[in-house]
CSV table of C-alpha atoms in Angstrom, one decimal:
chain,number,residue,atom,x,y,z
A,227,MET,CA,0.1,-0.2,-0.1
A,228,GLU,CA,1.1,3.7,-0.9
A,229,LYS,CA,2.1,5.8,2.1
A,230,LYS,CA,0.5,9.0,2.0
A,231,VAL,CA,1.8,12.3,3.5
A,232,LEU,CA,-0.7,15.5,3.7
A,233,ILE,CA,1.0,18.8,3.6
A,234,PRO,CA,-1.9,21.4,4.4
A,235,SER,CA,0.6,24.6,3.5
A,236,ASP,CA,2.6,24.5,1.1
A,237,ILE,CA,6.3,24.0,1.8
A,238,SER,CA,9.9,24.8,0.1
A,239,GLN,CA,11.0,22.3,-2.8
A,240,PRO,CA,13.9,20.2,-0.7
A,241,GLY,CA,11.4,18.9,1.6
A,242,LYS,CA,8.8,17.7,-1.0
A,243,ASP,CA,11.6,16.5,-2.9
A,244,TYR,CA,13.3,14.2,-0.5
A,245,LEU,CA,9.5,12.8,0.3
A,246,ALA,CA,9.3,11.7,-3.5
A,247,GLU,CA,12.6,10.4,-3.7
A,248,LYS,CA,11.8,8.2,-0.5
A,249,GLY,CA,8.7,6.9,-2.5
A,250,TYR,CA,6.0,8.6,-0.6
A,251,THR,CA,2.6,10.1,-2.1
A,252,ILE,CA,2.4,13.8,-1.5
A,253,LYS,CA,-0.9,15.1,-1.2
A,254,MET,CA,-1.4,18.7,-0.9
A,255,GLY,CA,-4.1,20.2,1.2
A,256,ARG,CA,-7.1,22.1,-0.1
A,257,GLY,CA,-7.3,24.3,3.0
A,258,THR,CA,-6.0,24.8,6.4
A,259,ASP,CA,-9.4,25.3,8.5
A,260,GLU,CA,-10.1,22.2,10.8
A,261,GLN,CA,-13.2,20.6,8.6
A,262,THR,CA,-10.7,20.8,5.4
A,263,ILE,CA,-7.9,19.2,7.2
A,264,LEU,CA,-10.0,16.6,8.7
A,265,GLU,CA,-11.3,15.7,5.5
A,266,ASP,CA,-7.9,15.7,3.7
A,267,VAL,CA,-6.1,13.7,6.2
A,268,ALA,CA,-8.4,10.8,6.5
A,269,ASP,CA,-6.6,8.3,4.3
A,270,CYS,CA,-2.8,9.9,5.1
A,271,ASP,CA,0.0,8.1,6.9
A,272,ALA,CA,1.6,11.4,7.9
A,273,LEU,CA,1.0,15.0,8.5
A,274,LEU,CA,3.6,17.8,7.9
A,275,ALA,CA,2.0,20.6,9.7
A,276,ARG,CA,3.2,24.3,9.7
A,277,ASN,CA,0.9,26.7,11.4
A,278,GLU,CA,-2.2,24.8,11.2
A,279,HIS,CA,-4.2,23.7,14.6
A,280,ILE,CA,-3.8,19.9,14.5
A,281,THR,CA,-7.0,19.3,16.9
A,282,ARG,CA,-7.6,15.9,18.5
A,283,ALA,CA,-10.5,15.9,15.8
A,284,ILE,CA,-8.3,15.6,12.9
A,285,MET,CA,-6.2,13.0,14.7
A,286,GLU,CA,-9.2,10.9,15.3
A,287,ALA,CA,-10.3,11.3,11.6
A,288,ALA,CA,-7.4,9.7,10.3
A,289,PRO,CA,-7.0,5.8,11.3
A,290,ARG,CA,-4.0,5.6,9.3
A,291,LEU,CA,-1.9,8.3,10.9
A,292,LYS,CA,1.1,7.8,12.8
A,293,VAL,CA,3.3,10.8,12.6
A,294,ILE,CA,2.6,14.4,12.6
A,295,SER,CA,6.0,16.2,11.8
A,296,LYS,CA,6.4,19.8,12.6
A,297,HIS,CA,7.7,22.5,10.2
A,298,GLY,CA,10.0,24.3,12.5
A,299,VAL,CA,9.7,23.9,16.2
A,300,GLY,CA,7.0,25.4,17.9
A,301,LEU,CA,4.2,22.9,19.1
A,302,ASP,CA,1.8,25.0,20.6
A,303,LYS,CA,-0.9,24.5,17.8
A,304,ILE,CA,-0.7,20.6,18.0
A,305,ASP,CA,-2.7,18.8,20.6
A,306,LEU,CA,0.1,17.0,21.9
A,307,ASP,CA,-2.1,15.3,24.7
A,308,ALA,CA,-4.2,14.1,22.1
A,309,ALA,CA,-1.4,12.5,20.1
A,310,ARG,CA,0.0,10.6,23.0
A,311,GLU,CA,-3.5,9.4,23.9
A,312,LEU,CA,-3.9,8.2,20.2
A,313,ASN,CA,-0.4,6.6,19.8
A,314,ILE,CA,0.5,9.0,17.2
A,315,TRP,CA,4.4,10.0,17.0
A,316,VAL,CA,4.8,14.1,16.9
A,317,THR,CA,8.3,15.3,15.7
A,318,ASN,CA,9.7,18.6,15.1
A,319,GLY,CA,13.2,20.3,13.7
A,320,PRO,CA,14.6,22.2,16.8
A,321,LEU,CA,18.2,22.6,14.6
A,322,SER,CA,16.1,24.1,11.7
A,323,ASN,CA,15.8,27.5,12.4
A,324,THR,CA,18.1,28.7,15.1
A,325,VAL,CA,20.4,30.6,13.2
A,326,ALA,CA,17.8,32.8,11.4
A,327,VAL,CA,15.9,33.8,14.5
A,328,ALA,CA,18.9,34.2,16.6
A,329,GLU,CA,20.2,36.6,13.8
A,330,HIS,CA,16.7,38.2,13.6
A,331,THR,CA,16.6,38.8,17.4
A,332,MET,CA,19.9,40.7,17.0
A,333,MET,CA,18.5,42.9,14.3
A,334,LEU,CA,15.8,43.9,16.5
A,335,ILE,CA,18.2,44.5,19.2
A,336,LEU,CA,20.1,47.0,17.2
A,337,ALA,CA,17.4,48.1,15.4
A,338,CYS,CA,15.7,49.3,18.8
A,339,ALA,CA,19.4,50.4,20.4
A,340,LYS,CA,20.2,52.5,17.0
A,341,LYS,CA,16.8,53.8,16.6
A,342,LEU,CA,17.0,52.5,13.4
A,343,VAL,CA,13.3,53.0,12.1
A,344,PHE,CA,13.0,56.3,13.7
A,345,PHE,CA,16.0,57.6,12.0
A,346,ASP,CA,15.3,56.1,8.8
A,347,ARG,CA,11.5,57.9,8.9
A,348,ALA,CA,13.5,61.1,9.6
A,349,ALA,CA,15.9,61.0,7.1
A,350,ARG,CA,13.5,60.5,4.4
A,351,ARG,CA,11.4,63.4,5.4
A,352,GLY,CA,14.2,65.7,5.3
A,353,ASP,CA,15.2,66.0,8.8
A,354,TYR,CA,18.9,65.6,9.0
A,355,ASP,CA,18.9,67.7,12.3
A,356,ILE,CA,17.4,64.7,14.0
A,357,ARG,CA,20.9,63.3,14.6
A,358,ASN,CA,21.6,66.6,16.8
A,359,ARG,CA,18.4,66.0,18.8
A,360,VAL,CA,18.3,62.2,19.1
A,361,LYS,CA,20.9,59.7,20.1
A,362,GLY,CA,21.2,55.8,19.8
A,363,MET,CA,22.8,53.5,22.5
A,364,ASP,CA,25.9,51.5,22.4
A,365,LEU,CA,25.5,47.6,23.0
A,366,GLU,CA,29.1,47.1,24.2
A,367,GLY,CA,29.3,47.1,28.0
A,368,LYS,CA,25.5,46.8,28.3
A,369,THR,CA,23.6,43.8,30.1
A,370,LEU,CA,21.3,41.7,27.7
A,371,GLY,CA,19.0,39.7,29.9
A,372,LEU,CA,17.5,36.3,28.4
A,373,LEU,CA,14.5,34.4,29.2
A,374,GLY,CA,15.2,31.0,28.1
A,375,LEU,CA,18.4,29.6,27.1
A,376,GLY,CA,17.5,26.9,24.7
A,377,LYS,CA,19.3,26.5,21.3
A,378,ILE,CA,18.1,29.8,20.2
A,379,GLY,CA,18.7,31.8,23.4
A,380,HIS,CA,22.5,30.4,23.6
A,381,MET,CA,23.4,31.6,20.1
A,382,VAL,CA,22.0,34.8,20.9
A,383,ALA,CA,24.1,34.9,23.7
A,384,LYS,CA,27.2,34.1,21.8
A,385,LYS,CA,26.4,36.7,19.4
A,386,ALA,CA,25.8,39.4,21.9
A,387,ILE,CA,29.1,38.5,24.1
A,388,ASN,CA,31.4,37.8,21.0
A,389,GLY,CA,30.1,40.0,18.6
A,390,PHE,CA,29.0,43.1,20.6
A,391,GLY,CA,30.9,42.9,23.9
A,392,MET,CA,27.6,42.7,26.0
A,393,GLU,CA,27.4,41.3,29.5
A,394,VAL,CA,24.6,38.4,29.2
A,395,ILE,CA,22.7,37.3,32.0
A,396,GLY,CA,19.8,34.5,31.8
A,397,TYR,CA,16.9,32.5,33.3
A,398,ASP,CA,16.0,29.4,32.7
A,399,PRO,CA,14.9,26.7,35.4
A,400,PHE,CA,15.1,23.9,33.2
A,401,LEU,CA,18.4,24.2,32.0
A,402,PRO,CA,20.8,21.9,34.3
A,403,ALA,CA,23.5,23.6,35.9
A,404,ASP,CA,26.1,21.4,34.2
A,405,ARG,CA,24.9,22.6,30.7
A,406,TRP,CA,24.8,26.1,31.7
A,407,ASP,CA,27.3,28.4,29.6
A,408,PRO,CA,29.8,29.8,31.9
A,409,GLU,CA,30.0,33.1,30.2
A,410,VAL,CA,26.0,33.7,30.9
A,411,GLY,CA,25.6,35.3,34.4
A,412,ARG,CA,22.7,32.6,35.9
A,413,ARG,CA,19.6,34.3,37.6
A,414,GLU,CA,17.2,32.3,39.8
A,415,THR,CA,13.9,34.6,39.2
A,416,MET,CA,12.8,36.5,36.2
A,417,GLU,CA,12.5,39.6,38.0
A,418,GLU,CA,16.3,39.8,38.4
A,419,ILE,CA,16.4,39.8,34.7
A,420,PHE,CA,13.9,42.4,34.3
A,421,ALA,CA,15.5,44.5,36.7
A,422,GLY,CA,19.1,44.1,36.0
A,423,SER,CA,19.1,44.4,32.2
A,424,ASP,CA,19.4,46.9,29.4
A,425,ILE,CA,17.7,44.8,27.1
A,426,VAL,CA,15.4,42.0,27.6
A,427,SER,CA,14.9,39.2,25.1
A,428,ILE,CA,12.4,36.4,25.2
A,429,HIS,CA,12.9,33.0,24.2
A,430,MET,CA,10.6,30.6,26.0
A,431,PRO,CA,7.9,28.6,24.7
A,432,SER,CA,4.2,29.2,25.1
A,433,THR,CA,2.8,27.2,27.6
A,434,PRO,CA,0.0,27.6,30.3
A,435,GLU,CA,2.6,28.8,32.6
A,436,THR,CA,4.4,31.4,30.5
A,437,ARG,CA,1.4,32.8,28.4
A,438,ASN,CA,0.8,36.1,29.8
A,439,SER,CA,3.8,36.0,32.1
A,440,VAL,CA,5.8,39.1,30.9
A,441,ASP,CA,3.1,41.6,32.5
A,442,ARG,CA,2.5,45.1,34.1
A,443,ARG,CA,4.5,44.2,37.0
A,444,LEU,CA,7.7,42.8,35.5
A,445,ILE,CA,7.8,45.4,32.8
A,446,GLY,CA,7.5,47.9,35.5
A,447,MET,CA,10.8,46.9,36.9
A,448,MET,CA,12.8,47.7,33.9
A,449,LYS,CA,14.9,50.6,33.5
A,450,PRO,CA,13.3,53.6,31.8
A,451,THR,CA,16.2,53.3,28.9
A,452,ALA,CA,15.6,49.6,28.5
A,453,TYR,CA,14.3,47.8,25.6
A,454,LEU,CA,12.2,44.7,25.4
A,455,ILE,CA,12.4,42.0,22.5
A,456,ASN,CA,10.2,39.3,21.4
A,457,ALA,CA,10.9,36.7,18.6
A,458,ALA,CA,9.3,33.6,20.4
A,459,ARG,CA,5.6,33.9,20.9
A,460,GLY,CA,3.3,36.7,20.9
A,461,ASP,CA,1.0,35.2,23.9
A,462,LEU,CA,4.0,35.5,26.0
A,463,ILE,CA,3.5,39.4,26.7
A,464,ARG,CA,0.4,41.0,28.1
A,465,GLU,CA,0.5,43.6,25.0
A,466,ALA,CA,-2.0,46.1,26.9
A,467,ASP,CA,0.6,46.3,29.5
A,468,LEU,CA,3.6,46.9,27.3
A,469,ALA,CA,1.7,49.3,25.3
A,470,GLU,CA,0.8,51.4,28.2
A,471,ALA,CA,4.6,51.2,29.5
A,472,LEU,CA,5.8,52.4,26.1
A,473,GLN,CA,3.1,55.2,26.0
A,474,ASN,CA,4.1,56.6,29.2
A,475,GLY,CA,8.1,56.1,28.3
A,476,ALA,CA,8.2,53.4,31.4
A,477,ILE,CA,10.9,51.6,28.9
A,478,ALA,CA,12.2,53.1,25.9
A,479,GLY,CA,10.9,50.9,23.2
A,480,ALA,CA,10.6,47.4,22.0
A,481,GLY,CA,11.2,45.0,19.1
A,482,LEU,CA,8.4,42.5,18.1
A,483,ASP,CA,8.0,39.7,15.6
A,484,VAL,CA,5.2,38.2,17.3
A,485,PHE,CA,1.7,39.2,18.2
A,486,GLN,CA,-1.1,38.0,20.6
A,487,THR,CA,-3.4,37.8,17.4
A,488,GLU,CA,-1.7,36.9,14.2
A,489,PRO,CA,-1.9,38.8,11.4
A,490,PRO,CA,-2.5,42.0,13.9
A,491,SER,CA,-4.6,44.5,13.0
A,492,PRO,CA,-3.1,47.7,11.5
A,493,ASP,CA,-5.2,49.5,14.5
A,494,ASP,CA,-3.1,47.6,16.9
A,495,PRO,CA,-2.0,50.0,19.6
A,496,LEU,CA,1.7,49.0,19.3
A,497,PHE,CA,1.8,49.9,15.6
A,498,GLN,CA,0.9,53.4,16.6
A,499,LEU,CA,4.2,54.1,19.0
A,500,PRO,CA,7.2,55.5,17.4
A,501,ASN,CA,9.2,53.8,20.0
A,502,VAL,CA,8.1,50.1,18.7
A,503,THR,CA,10.0,48.3,15.7
A,504,VAL,CA,7.9,45.4,14.1
A,505,THR,CA,8.6,42.5,11.7
A,506,PRO,CA,5.6,40.0,10.5
A,507,HIS,CA,6.7,36.9,12.2
A,508,ASN,CA,9.3,36.2,9.7
A,509,ALA,CA,12.4,35.7,12.1
A,510,ALA,CA,12.4,32.0,10.7
A,511,LEU,CA,11.7,32.5,7.4
A,512,THR,CA,15.1,33.1,5.5
A,513,LEU,CA,15.7,31.1,2.6
A,514,GLU,CA,17.9,28.5,4.0
A,515,THR,CA,15.7,28.2,7.3
A,516,THR,CA,12.6,27.5,5.3
A,517,ASP,CA,14.5,24.7,3.0
A,518,ARG,CA,15.9,23.4,6.2
A,519,MET,CA,12.4,23.5,8.0
A,520,GLY,CA,10.9,21.6,5.3
A,521,LEU,CA,13.5,19.1,4.9
A,522,HIS,CA,13.8,18.0,8.6
A,523,ALA,CA,10.1,17.5,9.0
A,524,ALA,CA,10.3,15.4,5.8
A,525,MET,CA,13.1,13.3,7.5
A,526,GLY,CA,11.0,13.0,10.5
A,527,ILE,CA,8.2,11.5,8.3
A,528,ASP,CA,10.5,9.0,6.6
A,529,GLU,CA,12.0,8.0,10.0
A,530,VAL,CA,8.9,7.2,11.7
A,531,LEU,CA,7.2,5.8,8.5
A,532,SER,CA,10.2,3.6,7.7
A,533,GLY,CA,10.5,2.1,11.4
A,534,ARG,CA,13.5,4.0,12.4
A,535,GLN,CA,13.9,6.3,15.5
A,536,PRO,CA,13.2,9.8,14.8
A,537,SER,CA,16.1,12.1,15.1
A,538,TRP,CA,13.6,14.9,17.3
A,539,PRO,CA,11.0,13.0,18.9
A,540,VAL,CA,8.5,15.1,21.1
A,541,VAL,CA,5.7,12.5,21.4
A,542,VAL,CA,6.8,9.0,21.7
A,543,PRO,CA,3.8,6.7,21.7
A,544,LYS,CA,3.4,3.7,23.9
A,545,GLU,CA,2.1,1.8,21.4
A,546,PRO,CA,2.9,3.0,17.7
A,547,ARG,CA,0.5,2.8,15.0
A,548,THR,CA,0.9,0.1,12.6
């Protein structure tokens, strides 16, 4: 029997080529809403998920489904508990987007510190005297506080230390002491990061414990000259609290690649503020990374369907479907 892979949202060519070379039948999805995916996946052995919500109902509609492979890293849109109960493998690609997101984070840090967008707009309207009225900030010698020291957070730390001469402190309660980078000062609370940093950069996953955890209380601990950076997940920050702090000058600015609601409304209060730099959740969407994410997702599918242990398992079923 042929083995069929559903791809609800198109991926770059290397991933599709890999699956085709391995002999799989690729079924391109007709849409990304739950009902359409539910119908499309019914006769499939694997599902390659991008930003779709992969619900219990979708899994229950697919008796042949053995693996859900995530294009990229974030798993907050996949019902992992349902996958465990239904004995479906879930894999992702934790090595696929590290470089791109770390570089994008450094871009946002630089854009905020150097007031890039602000100066760009002023120069375009002929206001060259702006350089005498407004000043940017050096990164060298400043303290970067990282919330989360996974692969991306760790790479940001290295770039900040080695490339810009920054001091880096971090908070990650899940990282064992023996894996802690000695160049990064360990802090035991989020409060220490917010109070002691010139720039705070968020690198946490979205979980029930972390959602809306960056709120008025924590933001209020930041220096008035400090910046908040988020290229992780939009629901980590309580946006109304951030907008209030930015409007009141409680902090200097923010650099955001992610938002509570995506796409955000053009009328979003954060978009009306001159001290906010935004990008459209594209930190991981470089040419190289999109190729790598598709390929790694395809590799996870092949590993499971060919009976091998996947390289990056997230959910390991007790009794895998056959």
